[in-house]
Amino acid sequence: MGSRNVMSRLLVLSSVGFGGYLTGSYLERRKLIRTADYVNTGKLEESFCSKPGLPIFGTVSAATPIPAEAQSSALVNVSRVGQIMKYGFPGLDNIRSYDDYVLSYDRRTRVAHWVFEHLTPATVKHNDAVDRAKSDFKPDESIHPFFRSLNTDYKGSGFDRGHLAAAGNHRMEQKHCDQTFYLTNMAPQVGVGFNRDKWNHLERYVRKLTKQYPNVYCCTGPLYLPRREDDGKLYVKYQVIGSNNVAVPTHFYKVVVMETTDGRLEMESYVLPNQKIDDGTPLTMYQVPPETVERAAGLLFFDKLARNKLSKINGKKV
Amino acid sequence: MGSRNVMSRLLVLSSVGFGGYLTGSYLERRKLIRTADYVNTGKLEESFCSKPGLPIFGTVSAATPIPAEAQSSALVNVSRVGQIMKYGFPGLDNIRSYDDYVLSYDRRTRVAHWVFEHLTPATVKHNDAVDRAKSDFKPDESIHPFFRSLNTDYKGSGFDRGHLAAAGNHRMEQKHCDQTFYLTNMAPQVGVGFNRDKWNHLERYVRKLTKQYPNVYCCTGPLYLPRREDDGKLYVKYQVIGSNNVAVPTHFYKVVVMETTDGRLEMESYVLPNQKIDDGTPLTMYQVPPETVERAAGLLFFDKLARNKLSKINGKKV
């Protein structure tokens, strides 16, 4: 990435008030070599079962109980999870697996850490039988009531219930579309100029990638980025809404991996501020190094892929 | 809890600027009955092994690799973890088990979600062979470098490296004391008036409980509480320090369960603001209902214990 390109990107980000963080972290930390992932790899290949005193299993669950007679569909769902998560889990906190996407829930902010989707030409294809107008926003009953966001939290807040996994990415069955309307998949987003505009453009852009790439893996989530205040110190500051104090993220990210027909892999990584964005600003201005998102989110994206094995990151040869 | 008691407590909390949250959440939500814990219970009794596509095991690990020849000490450690965590895990994100305490790390804030200790007269007893002056603050190498806090992050910040699991609670062996100096066990704390004073008083108070109770279970962690600003909206705001953006919590909590010789259980729950506190303010002024801490932290404390089975909460009969 040329330094002019970095500078222009930073101008866009700093114009919305949070540039300092991304600048600082990118410039300071590009020297740090990505080392072995202690946390998310290595142990996964081992066959491993319950240890006394370590109830590690409560954290992963299907959001909907699987009835005994539906074993075959359960198997289908498990293998779909395997497809969606092919290149690794970004983190392992409070995982929920739905039929066509996977989510990690942050019980403190009441907003997901990340949602993970696998897009193909088939899953995003228009289907007359599927209509998002038939889907209702609904609380996710699999979340303990202390940490569950509700429709009333958003009411009168001025924020949209913004999808993280986009409804338009899940068109195979009405049920898939419906499941994107769980409030676990929502975050408070600025409506006009963001959710209904630039963020939507990014979603459509990712969906269109399936015209060129047979497999597109998309991880989406919130960020709570610090900014420097007048006293020279960095602060994280975000609003919370409703009686459940649902956090309003300062930014949202998407990290996308595209698989070509001949098995090459490319990555793109975006951070958009949760505010009105000028329609004329090209999406490429919001590209950031994936490492920057990882540090800010506390997550490791596509950690089964070595970054230097990717053929492109943000359109540039690696 | 009498309403006068609630009011005086709230005066203390609001005098430090964050009372609105605790008031609101306590008063609004006391009606909500604690329902079954979907997340942390129920599934734990089942025998359950790896599912394809769900690498749920990376999240729990001993912080130090266990050498093959030390199998017996590994077993001792595992059973110690079982003792410490007897009444349930508050959450399951990035667990680390040390020899005498257990920790859950928040990779986004670079500060633990919680640390859990089991105190007995033996573990807190003065031992001439153990000296905290021999222990060094050290980074926890088991944390990926993207998310690892360093001594340099604290340097010049004006904040102390405040212990979450107190060094004075781990006096059986020098190694136990040393392990409380991992930076995973530290949070940026105001020094004078807090870490070195009121917070220390609370730690000493908890330690002294072992004179009356043979088993004391203590969960400690940070909070990032919202407060209402002039525009009438609630915001979470906290400073971050160093090149790793280590979060400075707005508050800290301790939730403690005491086991009597005849097996009765009592609970106490405290929230202290991370700022200078007048020495004359009694600790009881910082007692809050445990549910309030749970909602704010996104955690469930001692969830293997039904609250109505406790004989006392915050000194009051249940």
XYZ file of C-alpha atoms in Angstrom:
636
model
C 0.000 0.000 0.000
C 1.532 3.340 -1.012
C 1.815 6.038 1.604
C -0.347 8.395 -0.493
C -3.092 5.775 -0.430
C -2.722 5.435 3.334
C -2.893 9.199 3.761
C -6.035 9.660 1.698
C -7.749 6.856 3.565
C -6.753 8.397 6.855
C -8.127 11.765 5.789
C -11.516 10.156 5.282
C -11.382 8.404 8.617
C -10.129 11.392 10.547
C -12.797 13.569 8.978
C -15.273 11.500 10.940
C -13.325 11.966 14.120
C -11.790 8.576 14.803
C -8.829 8.549 12.477
C -6.221 8.848 15.161
C -6.717 5.353 16.349
C -6.486 3.662 12.990
C -3.541 5.821 11.949
C -1.657 5.232 15.121
C -2.280 1.573 15.310
C -1.478 0.996 11.652
C 1.680 3.029 11.533
C 2.981 1.944 14.924
C 2.249 -1.695 14.528
C 3.013 -2.598 10.948
C 6.421 -3.615 12.225
C 4.928 -6.265 14.476
C 5.082 -9.541 12.630
C 2.013 -11.722 12.861
C 3.222 -14.642 14.948
C 1.687 -18.021 15.616
C -1.868 -17.847 16.866
C -1.627 -19.218 20.345
C -5.251 -18.857 21.057
C -7.262 -20.076 18.143
C -5.049 -22.690 16.554
C -2.813 -25.544 17.488
C -5.176 -27.149 19.979
C -8.003 -27.646 17.516
C -6.605 -30.722 15.809
C -6.208 -32.623 19.065
C -8.902 -35.039 20.069
C -9.973 -33.663 23.388
C -12.843 -34.219 25.750
C -14.223 -32.792 28.975
C -11.804 -32.029 31.798
C -13.007 -31.866 35.365
C -13.627 -28.320 36.500
C -13.637 -26.919 32.996
C -17.177 -26.671 31.669
C -16.133 -25.425 28.290
C -19.150 -26.593 26.386
C -21.868 -24.176 27.419
C -20.459 -21.539 25.125
C -21.404 -23.206 21.854
C -24.983 -24.029 21.110
C -27.479 -24.076 18.326
C -29.830 -21.163 18.932
C -32.828 -23.387 18.310
C -33.245 -26.735 20.064
C -32.936 -29.578 17.574
C -35.860 -31.992 17.877
C -34.904 -35.658 18.088
C -36.739 -36.585 14.897
C -34.815 -33.994 12.897
C -31.380 -35.623 13.164
C -30.711 -35.452 9.456
C -31.411 -31.738 9.236
C -29.223 -31.273 12.295
C -26.401 -32.947 10.409
C -27.047 -30.711 7.432
C -26.853 -27.707 9.752
C -23.606 -28.890 11.357
C -21.960 -29.370 7.975
C -23.240 -25.943 6.886
C -21.549 -24.478 9.975
C -18.368 -26.213 8.852
C -18.669 -24.588 5.413
C -19.369 -21.132 6.804
C -16.497 -21.331 9.308
C -14.074 -23.050 6.910
C -11.224 -20.620 7.615
C -11.516 -20.389 11.395
C -13.527 -18.801 14.181
C -12.577 -15.146 14.925
C -13.331 -15.757 18.601
C -15.257 -18.253 20.695
C -17.422 -16.199 23.047
C -21.111 -17.231 23.132
C -21.391 -18.826 19.702
C -24.817 -19.257 18.097
C -25.236 -21.243 14.902
C -28.268 -20.503 12.756
C -29.139 -22.325 9.552
C -27.177 -20.043 7.244
C -24.894 -17.924 9.448
C -22.920 -18.118 12.683
C -22.693 -15.462 15.380
C -20.679 -14.692 18.526
C -22.617 -12.644 21.080
C -21.139 -10.049 23.414
C -23.261 -10.189 26.556
C -21.782 -6.947 27.884
C -22.634 -4.702 24.924
C -25.737 -6.742 23.869
C -24.328 -6.570 20.308
C -22.601 -9.465 18.517
C -18.798 -9.616 18.435
C -19.050 -10.941 14.874
C -21.314 -12.730 12.437
C -19.950 -15.044 9.762
C -21.537 -15.760 6.375
C -20.664 -17.937 3.398
C -22.060 -16.444 0.195
C -22.384 -18.278 -3.095
C -24.269 -17.407 -6.286
C -27.004 -19.821 -5.049
C -27.484 -18.347 -1.558
C -27.795 -14.751 -2.766
C -29.911 -15.520 -5.864
C -33.293 -13.814 -6.001
C -36.024 -16.225 -4.939
C -39.696 -15.266 -5.309
C -40.631 -17.507 -2.386
C -38.484 -15.466 0.020
C -39.606 -12.015 1.103
C -37.973 -10.020 3.871
C -41.263 -8.207 4.438
C -42.542 -11.480 5.925
C -39.763 -11.486 8.556
C -40.157 -9.891 11.984
C -37.468 -8.489 14.257
C -37.511 -10.792 17.260
C -35.537 -11.217 20.501
C -33.246 -14.253 20.590
C -34.641 -16.435 23.377
C -31.388 -18.380 23.559
C -29.770 -15.373 25.258
C -30.243 -15.034 29.022
C -32.806 -12.258 29.721
C -30.190 -10.174 31.556
C -28.273 -9.760 28.301
C -30.990 -10.016 25.658
C -31.737 -6.954 23.533
C -35.375 -6.175 22.822
C -37.286 -4.226 20.197
C -38.218 -1.716 22.921
C -34.517 -0.892 23.399
C -34.402 0.507 19.870
C -37.789 2.238 19.957
C -37.448 6.017 19.999
C -33.643 5.770 20.092
C -33.226 7.317 16.657
C -31.171 4.304 15.546
C -32.088 1.617 13.021
C -31.980 -2.066 13.897
C -29.142 -2.652 11.455
C -28.488 -6.183 10.189
C -24.953 -7.537 10.638
C -25.597 -10.635 8.473
C -27.563 -8.961 5.670
C -31.029 -10.358 4.942
C -30.285 -10.209 1.215
C -27.463 -12.726 1.611
C -29.844 -15.479 2.762
C -32.397 -16.114 0.058
C -32.467 -19.910 -0.225
C -35.340 -20.291 2.230
C -37.691 -17.962 4.055
C -36.399 -19.465 7.305
C -32.856 -18.337 6.502
C -34.071 -14.806 5.883
C -36.227 -14.888 9.039
C -33.246 -15.908 11.159
C -31.319 -12.796 10.139
C -34.038 -10.817 11.974
C -33.024 -12.095 15.421
C -32.023 -9.085 17.500
C -28.711 -10.865 18.203
C -27.935 -10.039 14.556
C -28.819 -6.349 14.983
C -26.786 -3.351 16.039
C -27.911 0.244 16.498
C -26.994 1.961 13.236
C -27.475 5.482 11.963
C -30.301 5.126 9.435
C -30.124 7.781 6.713
C -26.661 8.043 5.198
C -25.419 4.829 6.778
C -27.611 1.732 7.233
C -29.848 2.717 4.353
C -27.015 4.082 2.226
C -23.240 3.553 2.453
C -23.389 0.433 4.646
C -26.011 -0.963 2.290
C -23.698 -0.212 -0.642
C -20.982 -2.241 1.048
C -23.414 -5.135 1.580
C -24.455 -5.042 -2.061
C -20.811 -4.865 -3.129
C -19.981 -8.001 -1.088
C -23.009 -9.797 -2.515
C -21.946 -8.909 -6.056
C -18.551 -10.496 -5.461
C -20.346 -13.841 -5.962
C -20.623 -12.961 -9.664
C -16.846 -13.166 -9.894
C -15.981 -15.592 -7.063
C -17.827 -18.882 -6.413
C -17.232 -18.625 -2.649
C -17.268 -15.476 -0.537
C -16.709 -15.577 3.236
C -17.815 -12.475 5.094
C -17.220 -11.546 8.732
C -19.075 -8.473 10.031
C -19.111 -6.772 13.399
C -19.001 -3.641 15.529
C -16.028 -1.628 16.757
C -15.714 0.735 19.701
C -12.756 2.850 18.689
C -10.956 5.354 20.888
C -10.317 8.920 19.868
C -8.055 11.591 21.228
C -9.786 14.314 23.226
C -8.684 17.837 24.064
C -6.697 16.657 27.093
C -4.460 14.649 24.743
C -5.694 11.296 26.079
C -7.474 8.553 24.167
C -11.015 7.629 25.182
C -13.498 5.054 24.001
C -16.962 6.607 24.096
C -20.212 5.159 22.849
C -23.891 5.667 23.552
C -26.092 2.934 25.035
C -29.824 2.723 24.317
C -32.931 1.277 25.941
C -33.432 -0.309 29.319
C -30.955 -3.041 28.368
C -28.206 -0.530 27.556
C -27.571 -1.804 24.027
C -24.253 -0.336 22.839
C -24.155 1.921 19.772
C -20.901 0.942 18.011
C -18.716 3.795 16.817
C -17.776 1.837 13.683
C -18.547 -1.379 11.820
C -16.154 -3.668 9.994
C -16.379 -6.264 7.277
C -13.514 -8.649 6.528
C -14.153 -10.648 3.373
C -12.295 -13.550 1.779
C -12.984 -14.468 -1.839
C -12.119 -17.885 -3.265
C -11.444 -18.003 -7.013
C -12.469 -20.930 -9.220
C -8.841 -22.110 -9.191
C -8.590 -21.920 -5.390
C -6.672 -18.655 -4.991
C -7.763 -16.438 -2.095
C -8.127 -12.678 -1.812
C -9.041 -10.595 1.224
C -10.676 -7.201 1.644
C -11.190 -5.409 4.937
C -13.361 -2.337 5.619
C -14.095 -0.046 8.570
C -16.953 2.455 8.263
C -17.917 4.995 10.927
C -21.474 4.632 12.240
C -22.621 7.984 10.859
C -23.882 9.696 7.741
C -21.376 9.120 4.949
C -21.334 11.030 1.687
C -22.666 8.820 -1.124
C -19.853 9.956 -3.384
C -17.068 8.551 -1.185
C -15.784 5.350 -2.775
C -15.796 2.217 -0.613
C -12.070 1.720 -1.208
C -11.463 4.771 0.977
C -12.639 2.688 3.928
C -10.254 -0.191 3.335
C -7.888 -0.794 6.253
C -5.299 -3.493 6.950
C -7.082 -6.513 8.456
C -4.619 -6.493 11.370
C -5.940 -3.098 12.403
C -9.453 -4.500 12.714
C -8.168 -7.550 14.577
C -6.387 -5.472 17.203
C -9.359 -3.167 17.672
C -11.947 -5.952 17.818
C -9.925 -8.431 19.891
C -10.464 -11.038 17.174
C -8.403 -13.021 14.658
C -9.998 -13.285 11.228
C -9.491 -16.284 8.940
C -6.721 -17.531 11.185
C -6.496 -20.854 9.367
C -5.157 -18.854 6.398
C -1.617 -17.495 6.495
C -1.846 -13.876 5.309
C 1.187 -14.300 3.064
C -0.616 -17.148 1.260
C -3.328 -14.745 0.087
C -2.848 -13.528 -3.460
C -4.290 -10.059 -2.717
C -5.225 -7.954 0.323
C -7.357 -4.894 -0.358
C -6.683 -5.205 -4.085
C -2.894 -5.155 -3.708
C -0.662 -8.148 -4.386
C 0.710 -9.585 -1.120
C -32.716 -4.006 51.580
C -34.502 -0.963 53.000
C -35.095 1.968 50.704
C -33.107 4.295 53.001
C -30.151 1.971 52.658
C -30.557 1.983 48.864
C -30.747 5.754 48.816
C -27.622 6.319 50.900
C -25.700 3.867 48.756
C -26.865 5.636 45.647
C -25.767 8.976 47.010
C -22.244 7.632 47.338
C -22.281 6.210 43.851
C -23.818 9.253 42.220
C -21.324 11.497 43.993
C -18.728 9.866 41.788
C -20.764 10.457 38.703
C -21.967 7.001 37.727
C -24.864 6.476 40.046
C -27.545 6.857 37.434
C -26.770 3.555 35.878
C -26.820 1.503 39.017
C -29.936 3.245 40.282
C -31.776 2.845 37.055
C -30.837 -0.709 36.469
C -31.567 -1.762 40.029
C -34.889 -0.035 40.325
C -36.073 -0.854 36.799
C -35.057 -4.448 36.837
C -35.749 -5.764 40.301
C -39.083 -6.899 38.891
C -37.354 -9.199 36.421
C -37.193 -12.641 37.946
C -33.966 -14.524 37.483
C -34.927 -17.277 35.081
C -33.123 -20.444 34.117
C -29.589 -19.870 32.920
C -29.705 -20.981 29.342
C -26.112 -20.221 28.736
C -24.045 -21.554 31.576
C -26.073 -24.431 32.893
C -28.167 -27.280 31.669
C -25.745 -28.421 29.002
C -22.844 -28.949 31.386
C -24.050 -32.246 32.791
C -24.369 -33.838 29.369
C -21.512 -35.925 28.105
C -20.581 -34.130 24.932
C -17.691 -34.247 22.531
C -16.389 -32.371 19.503
C -18.815 -31.519 16.729
C -17.510 -30.953 13.225
C -17.162 -27.296 12.397
C -17.270 -26.205 16.015
C -13.750 -25.817 17.363
C -14.883 -24.974 20.853
C -11.777 -26.067 22.644
C -9.269 -23.326 21.920
C -10.843 -21.086 24.507
C -9.731 -23.003 27.592
C -6.084 -23.592 28.279
C -3.562 -23.664 31.036
C -1.490 -20.516 30.715
C 1.717 -22.484 31.097
C 2.422 -25.598 29.021
C 2.358 -28.679 31.227
C 5.480 -30.800 30.691
C 4.849 -34.502 30.083
C 6.801 -35.573 33.149
C 4.646 -33.406 35.411
C 1.365 -35.269 34.959
C 0.703 -35.552 38.675
C 1.071 -31.821 39.287
C -1.183 -31.231 36.272
C -3.831 -33.352 37.960
C -3.391 -31.383 41.156
C -3.881 -28.181 39.161
C -6.995 -29.480 37.430
C -8.575 -30.425 40.750
C -7.594 -27.024 42.193
C -9.432 -25.412 39.252
C -12.447 -27.535 40.193
C -12.256 -26.219 43.762
C -11.865 -22.594 42.740
C -14.717 -22.788 40.217
C -16.976 -24.944 42.410
C -20.016 -22.704 41.956
C -19.791 -22.083 38.208
C -17.914 -20.055 35.619
C -19.168 -16.444 35.246
C -18.386 -16.605 31.520
C -16.261 -18.705 29.192
C -14.288 -16.262 27.072
C -10.537 -16.970 26.895
C -10.106 -18.865 30.152
C -6.636 -19.156 31.720
C -6.037 -21.407 34.708
C -3.061 -20.614 36.918
C -2.031 -22.673 39.929
C -4.166 -20.806 42.446
C -6.630 -18.678 40.455
C -8.593 -18.725 37.217
C -9.067 -15.840 34.791
C -11.153 -14.930 31.731
C -9.404 -12.483 29.396
C -11.115 -9.803 27.329
C -9.013 -9.458 24.195
C -10.775 -6.224 23.197
C -10.087 -4.224 26.371
C -6.803 -6.086 27.234
C -8.203 -6.396 30.784
C -9.683 -9.593 32.262
C -13.456 -10.074 32.321
C -13.072 -11.711 35.729
C -10.655 -13.549 37.985
C -11.804 -16.204 40.409
C -10.153 -17.148 43.713
C -10.819 -19.663 46.461
C -9.532 -18.381 49.805
C -9.039 -20.499 52.901
C -7.218 -19.806 56.167
C -4.301 -21.834 54.709
C -3.963 -19.983 51.368
C -3.951 -16.509 52.936
C -1.767 -17.395 55.931
C 1.452 -15.443 56.264
C 4.378 -17.502 54.973
C 7.942 -16.280 55.463
C 9.060 -18.136 52.329
C 6.753 -16.056 50.142
C 7.566 -12.427 49.406
C 5.755 -10.290 46.858
C 8.881 -8.172 46.492
C 10.413 -11.168 44.676
C 7.628 -11.127 42.047
C 7.873 -9.175 38.803
C 5.067 -7.780 36.680
C 5.296 -9.748 33.445
C 3.346 -10.025 30.177
C 1.326 -13.212 29.763
C 2.875 -14.981 26.783
C -0.192 -17.180 26.404
C -2.072 -14.156 25.013
C -1.631 -13.410 21.295
C 0.675 -10.379 20.900
C -2.121 -8.361 19.253
C -4.045 -8.427 22.528
C -1.306 -8.705 25.136
C -0.809 -5.815 27.556
C 2.751 -4.801 28.356
C 4.498 -2.966 31.165
C 5.197 -0.133 28.716
C 1.438 0.406 28.308
C 1.226 1.431 31.966
C 4.441 3.450 32.060
C 3.773 7.175 32.403
C 0.020 6.626 32.261
C -0.521 7.773 35.830
C -2.296 4.501 36.633
C -1.142 1.662 38.877
C -0.934 -1.911 37.645
C -3.693 -2.987 39.999
C -4.050 -6.659 40.903
C -7.451 -8.259 40.310
C -6.544 -11.492 42.155
C -4.723 -9.946 45.129
C -1.139 -11.119 45.721
C -1.873 -11.408 49.447
C -4.475 -14.092 48.791
C -1.888 -16.516 47.380
C 0.735 -17.201 50.010
C 1.121 -20.979 49.934
C 4.001 -20.870 47.445
C 6.135 -18.168 45.868
C 4.964 -19.451 42.466
C 1.334 -18.713 43.360
C 2.242 -15.170 44.346
C 4.399 -14.749 41.212
C 1.510 -15.798 38.986
C -0.672 -12.987 40.307
C 1.855 -10.610 38.684
C 0.952 -11.618 35.126
C -0.322 -8.505 33.361
C -3.469 -10.477 32.461
C -4.294 -10.095 36.178
C -3.728 -6.310 36.117
C -6.006 -3.417 35.352
C -5.195 0.290 35.261
C -6.245 1.588 38.676
C -6.073 4.995 40.287
C -3.213 4.631 42.786
C -3.600 6.978 45.747
C -7.065 6.794 47.288
C -8.032 3.664 45.375
C -5.576 0.814 44.632
C -3.411 1.703 47.611
C -6.366 2.594 49.846
C -10.069 1.746 49.544
C -9.656 -1.101 47.065
C -6.916 -2.496 49.269
C -9.280 -2.236 52.241
C -11.818 -4.309 50.362
C -9.160 -6.916 49.540
C -8.122 -7.096 53.199
C -11.752 -7.344 54.257
C -12.311 -10.311 51.913
C -9.134 -11.977 53.166
C -10.251 -11.540 56.763
C -13.496 -13.352 56.000
C -11.437 -16.567 56.174
C -11.204 -16.023 59.936
C -14.953 -16.582 60.126
C -15.620 -18.784 57.096
C -13.514 -21.824 56.125
C -14.142 -21.246 52.387
C -14.396 -17.910 50.609
C -14.948 -17.682 46.848
C -14.127 -14.318 45.312
C -14.816 -13.087 41.775
C -13.238 -9.761 40.788
C -13.370 -7.738 37.606
C -13.754 -4.432 35.805
C -16.892 -2.572 34.768
C -17.420 0.036 32.087
C -20.546 1.783 33.283
C -22.566 4.322 31.343
C -23.506 7.700 32.709
C -25.990 10.296 31.596
C -24.514 13.338 29.891
C -25.925 16.825 29.394
C -27.806 15.774 26.248
C -29.851 13.355 28.384
C -28.334 10.289 26.720
C -26.314 7.522 28.371
C -22.709 7.017 27.282
C -20.011 4.561 28.219
C -16.702 6.405 28.306
C -13.322 5.127 29.411
C -9.709 6.017 28.773
C -7.290 3.650 27.029
C -3.543 3.696 27.734
C -0.341 2.694 25.993
C 0.284 1.506 22.479
C -1.950 -1.522 23.142
C -4.892 0.651 24.190
C -5.405 -1.015 27.557
C -8.820 0.033 28.881
C -9.110 1.949 32.149
C -12.254 0.533 33.791
C -14.678 3.058 35.262
C -15.430 0.723 38.182
C -14.381 -2.585 39.722
C -16.556 -5.246 41.296
C -16.102 -8.074 43.750
C -18.751 -10.753 44.232
C -17.925 -12.991 47.182
C -19.507 -16.192 48.478
C -18.729 -17.395 51.991
C -19.292 -20.987 53.070
C -19.925 -21.545 56.788
C -18.651 -24.601 58.694
C -22.154 -26.062 58.548
C -22.452 -25.512 54.790
C -24.627 -22.413 54.698
C -23.767 -19.831 52.033
C -23.711 -16.045 52.117
C -22.999 -13.592 49.313
C -21.672 -10.043 49.223
C -21.332 -7.898 46.133
C -19.426 -4.595 45.767
C -18.914 -1.971 43.061
C -16.272 0.729 43.625
C -15.540 3.597 41.235
C -11.974 3.664 39.905
C -11.106 6.930 41.624
C -9.991 8.430 44.907
C -12.413 7.366 47.613
C -12.604 8.943 51.034
C -11.082 6.587 53.615
C -13.973 7.237 55.962
C -16.631 5.832 53.632
C -17.622 2.383 54.888
C -17.360 -0.505 52.429
C -21.019 -1.375 52.974
C -21.890 1.813 51.091
C -20.567 0.146 47.952
C -22.694 -2.979 48.249
C -25.014 -3.482 45.266
C -27.366 -6.319 44.308
C -25.346 -9.012 42.498
C -27.824 -8.899 39.593
C -26.801 -5.304 38.915
C -23.176 -6.363 38.479
C -24.208 -9.319 36.316
C -26.179 -7.149 33.904
C -23.412 -4.574 33.684
C -20.594 -7.097 33.267
C -22.411 -9.519 30.947
C -21.636 -12.331 33.390
C -23.514 -14.709 35.702
C -21.876 -15.187 39.091
C -22.121 -18.432 41.078
C -24.787 -19.661 38.711
C -24.710 -23.164 40.180
C -26.207 -21.588 43.322
C -29.846 -20.553 43.370
C -29.920 -17.073 44.907
C -32.882 -17.977 47.087
C -30.843 -20.821 48.599
C -28.335 -18.320 50.011
C -28.899 -17.498 53.662
C -27.773 -13.864 53.263
C -27.041 -11.395 50.462
C -25.170 -8.241 51.453
C -25.784 -8.986 55.107
C -29.564 -9.243 54.729
C -31.529 -12.461 55.103
C -32.790 -13.679 51.724
